[in-house]
PDB file of C-alpha atoms in Angstrom:
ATOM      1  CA  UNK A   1       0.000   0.000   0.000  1.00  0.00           C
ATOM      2  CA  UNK A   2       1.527   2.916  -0.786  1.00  0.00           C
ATOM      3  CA  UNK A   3       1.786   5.912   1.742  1.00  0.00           C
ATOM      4  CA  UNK A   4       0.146   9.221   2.088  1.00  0.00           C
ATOM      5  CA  UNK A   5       2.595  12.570   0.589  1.00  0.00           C
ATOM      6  CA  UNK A   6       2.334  15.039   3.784  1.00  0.00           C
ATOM      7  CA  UNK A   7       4.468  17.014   1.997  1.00  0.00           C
ATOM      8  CA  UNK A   8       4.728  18.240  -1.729  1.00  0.00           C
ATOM      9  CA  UNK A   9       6.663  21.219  -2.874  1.00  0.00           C
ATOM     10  CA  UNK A  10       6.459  21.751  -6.514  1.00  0.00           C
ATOM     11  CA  UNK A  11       8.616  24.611  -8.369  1.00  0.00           C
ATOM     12  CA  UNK A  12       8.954  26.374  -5.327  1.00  0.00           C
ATOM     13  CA  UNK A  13      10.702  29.853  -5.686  1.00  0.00           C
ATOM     14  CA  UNK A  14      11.285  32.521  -2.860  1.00  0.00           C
ATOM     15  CA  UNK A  15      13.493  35.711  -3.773  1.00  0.00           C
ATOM     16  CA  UNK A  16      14.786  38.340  -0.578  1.00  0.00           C
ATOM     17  CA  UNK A  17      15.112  41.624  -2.407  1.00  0.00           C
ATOM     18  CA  UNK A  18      17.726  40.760  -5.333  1.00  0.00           C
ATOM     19  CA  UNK A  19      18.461  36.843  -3.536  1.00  0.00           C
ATOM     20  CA  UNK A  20      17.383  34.318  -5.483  1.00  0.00           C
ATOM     21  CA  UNK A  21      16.952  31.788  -2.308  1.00  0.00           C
ATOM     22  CA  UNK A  22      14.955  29.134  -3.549  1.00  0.00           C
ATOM     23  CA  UNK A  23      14.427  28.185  -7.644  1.00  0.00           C
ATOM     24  CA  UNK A  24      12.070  25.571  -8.562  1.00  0.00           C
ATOM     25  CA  UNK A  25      12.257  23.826  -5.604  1.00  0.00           C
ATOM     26  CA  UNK A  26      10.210  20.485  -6.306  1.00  0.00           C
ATOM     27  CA  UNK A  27      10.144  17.788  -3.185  1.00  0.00           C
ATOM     28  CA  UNK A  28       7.981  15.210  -1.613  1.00  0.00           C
ATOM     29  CA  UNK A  29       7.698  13.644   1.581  1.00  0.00           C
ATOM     30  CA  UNK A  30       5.726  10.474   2.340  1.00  0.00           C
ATOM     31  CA  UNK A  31       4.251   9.762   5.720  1.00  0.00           C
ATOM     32  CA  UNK A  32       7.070   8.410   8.395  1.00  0.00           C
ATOM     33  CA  UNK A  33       9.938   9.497   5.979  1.00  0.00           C
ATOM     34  CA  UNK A  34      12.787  11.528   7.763  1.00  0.00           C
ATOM     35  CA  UNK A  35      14.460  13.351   5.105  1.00  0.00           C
ATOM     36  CA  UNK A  36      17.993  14.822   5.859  1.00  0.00           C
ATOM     37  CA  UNK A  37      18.679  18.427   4.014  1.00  0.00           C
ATOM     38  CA  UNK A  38      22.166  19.128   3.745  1.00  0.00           C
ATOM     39  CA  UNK A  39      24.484  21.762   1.613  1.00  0.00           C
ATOM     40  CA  UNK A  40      26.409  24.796   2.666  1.00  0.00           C
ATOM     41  CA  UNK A  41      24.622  27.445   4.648  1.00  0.00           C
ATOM     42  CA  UNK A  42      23.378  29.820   2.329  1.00  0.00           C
ATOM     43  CA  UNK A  43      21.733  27.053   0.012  1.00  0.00           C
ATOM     44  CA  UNK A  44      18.279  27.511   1.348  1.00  0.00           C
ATOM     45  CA  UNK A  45      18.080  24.087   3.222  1.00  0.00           C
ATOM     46  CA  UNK A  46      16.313  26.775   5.922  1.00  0.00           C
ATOM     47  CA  UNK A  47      14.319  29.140   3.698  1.00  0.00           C
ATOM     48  CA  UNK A  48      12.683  26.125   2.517  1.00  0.00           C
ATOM     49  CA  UNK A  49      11.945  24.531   5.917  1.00  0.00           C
ATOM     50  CA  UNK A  50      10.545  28.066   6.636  1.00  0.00           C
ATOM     51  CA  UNK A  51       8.320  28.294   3.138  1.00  0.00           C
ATOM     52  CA  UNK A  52       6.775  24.917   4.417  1.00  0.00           C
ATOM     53  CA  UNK A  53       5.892  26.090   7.401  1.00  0.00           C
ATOM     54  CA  UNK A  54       5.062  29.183   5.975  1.00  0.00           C
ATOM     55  CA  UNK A  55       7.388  31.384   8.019  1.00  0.00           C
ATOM     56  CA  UNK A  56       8.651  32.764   4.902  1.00  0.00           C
ATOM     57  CA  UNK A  57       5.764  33.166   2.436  1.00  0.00           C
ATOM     58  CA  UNK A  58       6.838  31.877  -1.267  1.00  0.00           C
ATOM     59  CA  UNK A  59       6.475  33.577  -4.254  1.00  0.00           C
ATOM     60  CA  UNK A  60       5.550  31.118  -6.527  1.00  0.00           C
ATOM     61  CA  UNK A  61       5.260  27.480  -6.915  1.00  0.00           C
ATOM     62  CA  UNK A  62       2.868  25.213  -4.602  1.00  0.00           C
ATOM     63  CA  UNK A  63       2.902  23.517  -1.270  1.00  0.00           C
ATOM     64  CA  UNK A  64       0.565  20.779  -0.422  1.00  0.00           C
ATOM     65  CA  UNK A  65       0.495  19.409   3.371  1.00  0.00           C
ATOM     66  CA  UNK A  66      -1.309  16.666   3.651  1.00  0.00           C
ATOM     67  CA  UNK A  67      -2.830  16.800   0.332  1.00  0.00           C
ATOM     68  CA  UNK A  68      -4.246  20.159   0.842  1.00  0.00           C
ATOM     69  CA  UNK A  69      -2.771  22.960  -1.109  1.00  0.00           C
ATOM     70  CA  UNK A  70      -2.189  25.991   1.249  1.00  0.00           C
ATOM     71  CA  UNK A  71      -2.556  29.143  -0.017  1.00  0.00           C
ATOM     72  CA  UNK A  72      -2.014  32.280   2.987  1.00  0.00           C
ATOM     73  CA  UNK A  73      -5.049  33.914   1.136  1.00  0.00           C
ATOM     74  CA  UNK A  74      -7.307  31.287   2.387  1.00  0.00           C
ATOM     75  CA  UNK A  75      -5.708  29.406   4.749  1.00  0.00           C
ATOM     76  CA  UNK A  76      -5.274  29.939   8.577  1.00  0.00           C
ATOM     77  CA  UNK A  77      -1.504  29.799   8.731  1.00  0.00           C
ATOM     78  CA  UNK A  78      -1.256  29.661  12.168  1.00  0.00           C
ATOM     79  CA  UNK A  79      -4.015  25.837  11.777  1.00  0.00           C
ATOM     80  CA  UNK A  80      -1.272  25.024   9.442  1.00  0.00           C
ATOM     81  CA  UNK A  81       1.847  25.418  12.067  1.00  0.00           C
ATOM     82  CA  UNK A  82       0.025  23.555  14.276  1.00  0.00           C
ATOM     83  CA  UNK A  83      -0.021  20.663  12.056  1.00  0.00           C
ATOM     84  CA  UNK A  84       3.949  21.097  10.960  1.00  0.00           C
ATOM     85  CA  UNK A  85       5.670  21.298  14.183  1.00  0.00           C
ATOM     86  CA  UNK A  86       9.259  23.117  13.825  1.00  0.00           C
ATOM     87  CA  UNK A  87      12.270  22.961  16.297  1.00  0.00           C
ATOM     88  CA  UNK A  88      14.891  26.022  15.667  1.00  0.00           C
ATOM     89  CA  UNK A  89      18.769  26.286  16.184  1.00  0.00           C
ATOM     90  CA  UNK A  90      18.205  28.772  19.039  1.00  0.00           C
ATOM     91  CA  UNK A  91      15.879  27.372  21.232  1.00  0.00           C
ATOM     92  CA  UNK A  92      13.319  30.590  21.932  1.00  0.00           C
ATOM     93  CA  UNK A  93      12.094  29.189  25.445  1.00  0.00           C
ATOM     94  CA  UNK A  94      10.054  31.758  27.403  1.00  0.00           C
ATOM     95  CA  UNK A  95      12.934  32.413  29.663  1.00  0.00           C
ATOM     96  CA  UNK A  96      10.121  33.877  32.436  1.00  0.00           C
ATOM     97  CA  UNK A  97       8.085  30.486  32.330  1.00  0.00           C
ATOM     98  CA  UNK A  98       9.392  27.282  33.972  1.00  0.00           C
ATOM     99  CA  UNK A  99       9.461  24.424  31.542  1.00  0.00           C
ATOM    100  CA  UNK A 100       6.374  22.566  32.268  1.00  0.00           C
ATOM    101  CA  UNK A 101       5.251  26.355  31.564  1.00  0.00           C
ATOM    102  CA  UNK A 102       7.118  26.577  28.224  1.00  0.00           C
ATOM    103  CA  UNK A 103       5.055  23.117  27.009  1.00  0.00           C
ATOM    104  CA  UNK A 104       2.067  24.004  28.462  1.00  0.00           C
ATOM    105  CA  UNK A 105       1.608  27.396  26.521  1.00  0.00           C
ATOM    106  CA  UNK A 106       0.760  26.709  22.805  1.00  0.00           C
ATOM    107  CA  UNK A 107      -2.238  24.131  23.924  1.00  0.00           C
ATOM    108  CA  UNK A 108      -3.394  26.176  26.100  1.00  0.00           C
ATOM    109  CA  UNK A 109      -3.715  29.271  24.387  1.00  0.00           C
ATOM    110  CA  UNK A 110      -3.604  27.920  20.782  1.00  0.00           C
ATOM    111  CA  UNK A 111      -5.523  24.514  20.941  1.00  0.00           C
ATOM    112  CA  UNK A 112      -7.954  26.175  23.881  1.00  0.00           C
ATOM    113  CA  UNK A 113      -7.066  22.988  25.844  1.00  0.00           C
ATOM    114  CA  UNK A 114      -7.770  22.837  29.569  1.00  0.00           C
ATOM    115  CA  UNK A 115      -5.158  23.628  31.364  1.00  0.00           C
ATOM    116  CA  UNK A 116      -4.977  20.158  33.904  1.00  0.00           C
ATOM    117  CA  UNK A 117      -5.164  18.236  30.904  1.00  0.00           C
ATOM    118  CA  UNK A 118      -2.074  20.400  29.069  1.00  0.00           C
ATOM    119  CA  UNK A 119      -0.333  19.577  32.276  1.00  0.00           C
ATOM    120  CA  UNK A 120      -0.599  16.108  32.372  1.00  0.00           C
ATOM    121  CA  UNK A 121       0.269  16.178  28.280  1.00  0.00           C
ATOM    122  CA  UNK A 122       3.340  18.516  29.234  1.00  0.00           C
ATOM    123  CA  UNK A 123       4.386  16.111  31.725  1.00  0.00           C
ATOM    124  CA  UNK A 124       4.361  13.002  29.313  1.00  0.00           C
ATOM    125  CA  UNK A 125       6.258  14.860  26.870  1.00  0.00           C
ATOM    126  CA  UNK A 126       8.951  16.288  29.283  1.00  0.00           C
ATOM    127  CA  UNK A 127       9.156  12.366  30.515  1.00  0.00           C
ATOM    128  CA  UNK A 128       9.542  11.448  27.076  1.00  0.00           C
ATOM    129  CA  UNK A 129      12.624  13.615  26.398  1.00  0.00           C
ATOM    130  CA  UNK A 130      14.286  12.743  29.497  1.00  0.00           C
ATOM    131  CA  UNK A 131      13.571  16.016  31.357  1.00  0.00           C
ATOM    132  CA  UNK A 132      11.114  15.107  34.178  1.00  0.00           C
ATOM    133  CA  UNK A 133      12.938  16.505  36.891  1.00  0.00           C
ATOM    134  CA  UNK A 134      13.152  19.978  35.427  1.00  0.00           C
ATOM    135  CA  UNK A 135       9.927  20.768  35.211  1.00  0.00           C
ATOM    136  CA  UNK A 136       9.795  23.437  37.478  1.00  0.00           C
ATOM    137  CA  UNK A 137      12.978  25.292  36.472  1.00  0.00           C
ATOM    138  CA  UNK A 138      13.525  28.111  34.229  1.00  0.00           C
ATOM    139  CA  UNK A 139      15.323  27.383  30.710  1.00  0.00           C
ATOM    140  CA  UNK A 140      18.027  29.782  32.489  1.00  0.00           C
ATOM    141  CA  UNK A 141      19.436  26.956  34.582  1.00  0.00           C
ATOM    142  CA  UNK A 142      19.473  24.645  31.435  1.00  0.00           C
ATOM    143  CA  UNK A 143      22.389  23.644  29.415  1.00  0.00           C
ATOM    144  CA  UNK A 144      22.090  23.617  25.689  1.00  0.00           C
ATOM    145  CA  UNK A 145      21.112  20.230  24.826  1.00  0.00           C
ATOM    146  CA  UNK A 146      18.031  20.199  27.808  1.00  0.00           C
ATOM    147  CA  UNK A 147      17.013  23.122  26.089  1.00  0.00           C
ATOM    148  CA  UNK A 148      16.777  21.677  22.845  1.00  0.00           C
ATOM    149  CA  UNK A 149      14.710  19.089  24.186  1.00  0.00           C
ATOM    150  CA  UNK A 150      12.168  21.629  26.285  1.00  0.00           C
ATOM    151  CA  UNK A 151      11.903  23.091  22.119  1.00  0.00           C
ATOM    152  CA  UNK A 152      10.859  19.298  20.760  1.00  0.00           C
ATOM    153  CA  UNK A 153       8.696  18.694  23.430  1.00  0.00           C
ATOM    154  CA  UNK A 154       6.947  22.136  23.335  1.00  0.00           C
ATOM    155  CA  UNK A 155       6.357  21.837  19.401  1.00  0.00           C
ATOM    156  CA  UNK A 156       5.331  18.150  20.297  1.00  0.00           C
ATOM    157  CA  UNK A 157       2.567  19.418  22.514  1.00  0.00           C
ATOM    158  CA  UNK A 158       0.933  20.683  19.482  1.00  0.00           C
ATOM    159  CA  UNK A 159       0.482  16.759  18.268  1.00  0.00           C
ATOM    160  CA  UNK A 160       1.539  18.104  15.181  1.00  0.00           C
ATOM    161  CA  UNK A 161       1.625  15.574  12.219  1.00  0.00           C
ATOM    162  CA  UNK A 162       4.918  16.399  10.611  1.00  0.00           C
ATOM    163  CA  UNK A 163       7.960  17.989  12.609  1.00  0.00           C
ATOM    164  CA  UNK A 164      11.071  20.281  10.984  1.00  0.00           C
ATOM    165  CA  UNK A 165      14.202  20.972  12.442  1.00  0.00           C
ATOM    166  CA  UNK A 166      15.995  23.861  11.450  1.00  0.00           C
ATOM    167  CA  UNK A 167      20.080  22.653  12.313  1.00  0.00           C
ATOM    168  CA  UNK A 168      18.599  21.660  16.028  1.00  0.00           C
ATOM    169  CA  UNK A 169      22.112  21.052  17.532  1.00  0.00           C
ATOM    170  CA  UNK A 170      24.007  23.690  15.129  1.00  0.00           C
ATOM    171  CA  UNK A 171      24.188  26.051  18.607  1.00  0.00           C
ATOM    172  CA  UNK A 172      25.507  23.217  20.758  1.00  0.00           C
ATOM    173  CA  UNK A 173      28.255  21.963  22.226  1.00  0.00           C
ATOM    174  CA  UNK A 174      29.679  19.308  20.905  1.00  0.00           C
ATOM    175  CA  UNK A 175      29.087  17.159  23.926  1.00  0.00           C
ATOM    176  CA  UNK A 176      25.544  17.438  24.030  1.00  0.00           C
ATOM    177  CA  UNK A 177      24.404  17.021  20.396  1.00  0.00           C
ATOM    178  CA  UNK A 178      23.790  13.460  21.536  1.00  0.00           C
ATOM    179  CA  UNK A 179      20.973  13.858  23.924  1.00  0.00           C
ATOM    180  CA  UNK A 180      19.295  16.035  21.101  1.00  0.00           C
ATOM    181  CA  UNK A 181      19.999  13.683  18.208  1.00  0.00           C
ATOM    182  CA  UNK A 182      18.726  10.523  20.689  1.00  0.00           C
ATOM    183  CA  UNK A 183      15.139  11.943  21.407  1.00  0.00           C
ATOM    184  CA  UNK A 184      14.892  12.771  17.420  1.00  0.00           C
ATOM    185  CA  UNK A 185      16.144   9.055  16.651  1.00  0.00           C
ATOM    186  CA  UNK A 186      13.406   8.012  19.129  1.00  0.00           C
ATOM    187  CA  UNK A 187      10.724  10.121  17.143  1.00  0.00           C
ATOM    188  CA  UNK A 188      11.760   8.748  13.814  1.00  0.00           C
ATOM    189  CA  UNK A 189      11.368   4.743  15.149  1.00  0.00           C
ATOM    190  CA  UNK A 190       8.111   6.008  16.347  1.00  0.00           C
ATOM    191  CA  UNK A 191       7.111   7.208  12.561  1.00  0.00           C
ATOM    192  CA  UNK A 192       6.770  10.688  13.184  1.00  0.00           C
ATOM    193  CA  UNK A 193       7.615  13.009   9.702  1.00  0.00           C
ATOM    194  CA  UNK A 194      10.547  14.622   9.746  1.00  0.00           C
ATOM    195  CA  UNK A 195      12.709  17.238   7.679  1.00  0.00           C
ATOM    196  CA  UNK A 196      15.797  17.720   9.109  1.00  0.00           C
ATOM    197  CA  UNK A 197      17.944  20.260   7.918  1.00  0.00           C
ATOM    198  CA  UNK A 198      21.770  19.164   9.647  1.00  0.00           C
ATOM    199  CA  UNK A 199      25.404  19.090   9.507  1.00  0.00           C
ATOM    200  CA  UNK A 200      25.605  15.888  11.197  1.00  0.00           C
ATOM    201  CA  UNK A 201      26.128  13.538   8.314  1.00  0.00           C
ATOM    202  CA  UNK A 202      26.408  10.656  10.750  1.00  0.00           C
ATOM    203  CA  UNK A 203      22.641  11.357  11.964  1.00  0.00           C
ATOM    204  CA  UNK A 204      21.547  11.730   8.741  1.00  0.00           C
ATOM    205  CA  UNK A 205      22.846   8.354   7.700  1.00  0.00           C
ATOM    206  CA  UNK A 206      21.888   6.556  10.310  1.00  0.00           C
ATOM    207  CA  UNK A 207      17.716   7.521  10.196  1.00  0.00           C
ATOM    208  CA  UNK A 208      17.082   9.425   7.422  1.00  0.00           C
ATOM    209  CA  UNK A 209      15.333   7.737   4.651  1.00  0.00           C
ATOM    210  CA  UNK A 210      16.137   9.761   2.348  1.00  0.00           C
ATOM    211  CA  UNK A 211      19.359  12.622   2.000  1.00  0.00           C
ATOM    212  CA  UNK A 212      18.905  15.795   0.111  1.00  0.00           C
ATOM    213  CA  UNK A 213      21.889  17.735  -1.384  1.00  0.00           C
ATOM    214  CA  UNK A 214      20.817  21.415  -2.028  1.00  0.00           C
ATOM    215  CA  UNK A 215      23.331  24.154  -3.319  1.00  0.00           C
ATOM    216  CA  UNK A 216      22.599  27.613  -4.595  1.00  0.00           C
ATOM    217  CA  UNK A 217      19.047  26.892  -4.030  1.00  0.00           C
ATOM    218  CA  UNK A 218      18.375  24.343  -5.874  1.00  0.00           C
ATOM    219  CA  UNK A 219      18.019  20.574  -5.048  1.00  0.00           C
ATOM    220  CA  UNK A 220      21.268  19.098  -6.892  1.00  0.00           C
ATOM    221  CA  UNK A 221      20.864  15.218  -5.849  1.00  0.00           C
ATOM    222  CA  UNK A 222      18.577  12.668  -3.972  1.00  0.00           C
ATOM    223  CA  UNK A 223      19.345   9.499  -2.430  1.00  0.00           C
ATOM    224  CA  UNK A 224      19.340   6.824   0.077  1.00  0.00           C
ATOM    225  CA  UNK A 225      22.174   7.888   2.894  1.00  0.00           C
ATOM    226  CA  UNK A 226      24.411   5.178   2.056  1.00  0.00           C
ATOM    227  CA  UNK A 227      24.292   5.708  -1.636  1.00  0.00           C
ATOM    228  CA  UNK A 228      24.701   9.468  -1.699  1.00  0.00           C
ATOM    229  CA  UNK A 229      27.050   9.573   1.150  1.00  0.00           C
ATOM    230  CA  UNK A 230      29.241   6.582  -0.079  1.00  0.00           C
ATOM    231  CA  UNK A 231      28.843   7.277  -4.065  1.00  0.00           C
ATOM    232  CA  UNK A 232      27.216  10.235  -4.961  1.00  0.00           C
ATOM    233  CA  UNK A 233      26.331  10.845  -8.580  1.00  0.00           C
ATOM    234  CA  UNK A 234      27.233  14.514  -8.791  1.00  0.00           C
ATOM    235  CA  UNK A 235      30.521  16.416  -8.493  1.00  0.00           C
ATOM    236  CA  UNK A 236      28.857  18.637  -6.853  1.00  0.00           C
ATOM    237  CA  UNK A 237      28.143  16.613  -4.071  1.00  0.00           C
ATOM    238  CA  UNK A 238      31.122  14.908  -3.925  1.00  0.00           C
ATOM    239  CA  UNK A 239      32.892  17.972  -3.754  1.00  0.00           C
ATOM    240  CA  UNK A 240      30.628  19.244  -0.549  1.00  0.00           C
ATOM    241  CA  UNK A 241      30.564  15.993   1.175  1.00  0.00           C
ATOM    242  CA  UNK A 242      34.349  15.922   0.587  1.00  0.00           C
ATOM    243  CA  UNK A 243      34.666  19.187   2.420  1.00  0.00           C
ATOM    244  CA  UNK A 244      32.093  17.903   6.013  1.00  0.00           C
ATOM    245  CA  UNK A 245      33.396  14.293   6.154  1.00  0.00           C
TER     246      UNK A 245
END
């Protein structure tokens, strides 16, 4: 049977002033898929992420999400976030709300949800990504990585159906990109949807199902991790991959 697209981008384009960011972008994404973005920052790997979850608005082209064409003229954007969950390189915690606080806030005031039964939702999540005991402190007295995972379990509250990562351990030290790359391995096995844009090549082979090579703003190459990592078909993407690994 086959699977349902949750995503399809088809000849997307996005332009900032004179930038040419994006140029007819076309990618899909089946239900359960992680797909790994990679290239060299300034490629668009982000803009994109951002155009799907229409943080940047495109300019032309179309993007379906699951199988319903969203347009920002009749669409309720902010429906549509709620349904394509996205984790950021800087983390954007409420630093004046504890972290139970932090999870709690979108259902509540988003979803309208009551606010015992956010809690005990908040709760599950925060147990889920290993951070149960810091549910009462503020995001100050975090390090990096337990921030990171306060950010996927706050966009998690939203039960969204696909989640993005914008270079989620990009701002960390090296030491704790593991706790963050763990909980996102744990999401994958549990066939959540995931675009991931990364540098961690090693991630990326490991769970994605599919890599994506994007320079210049265009998408140069797809293929299975082992196939583009180990043999890639364009110099291109040899010559990038020869630079990271």
């Amino acid at each position: 049977m086959s699977k349902t697209i949750m995503i399809n981008v088809e000849k997307l384009n996005k332009s900032f002033g004179n930038l040419h960011v994006l140029k007819d972008v076309d990618m899909t994404v089946k239900k359960s898929e992680v797909v790994c973005l990679i290239g060299a920052s300034g490629s668009g790997k982000s803009t994109l992420l951002r155009c799907i979850n229409f943080l940047e608005i495109k300019d032309s082209g179309l993007v379906v999400i699951g199988g319903e064409k969203i347009e920002k003229e009749t669409h309720d954007l902010n429906e549509v976030r709620a349904k394509v969950g996205m984790v950021f390189q800087h983390f954007n915690l409420f630093p004046h709300k504890t972290v139970l606080e932090n999870v709690m806030e979108a259902p509540i005031y988003v979803k309208k949800r009551p606010k015992e039964e956010a809690k005990v939702e908040a709760r599950a999540l925060l147990k889920k990504v290993g951070l149960s005991d810091k549910e009462n402190v503020y995001p100050s007295k975090l390090s990096g990585g337990q921030k990171q995972r306060v950010a996927i379990a706050r966009a998690l509250a939203m039960k969204p159906e696909i989640m993005l990562f914008d270079e989620p351990t990009s701002a960390l030290d090296p030491e704790l990109v593991g706790e963050v790359l763990a909980t996102m391995k744990e999401l994958a096995e549990e066939g959540m949807t995931m675009v991931v844009v990364t540098h961690e090549i090693g991630f990326a082979r490991e769970v994605a199902d599919w890599a994506v090579y994007m320079n210049e703003g265009r998408i140069v190459e797809v293929g299975h991790p082992k196939q583009l990592f180990s043999n890639p078909k364009e110099e291109r993407t040899k010559n990038f991959l020869d630079s990271v690994l």
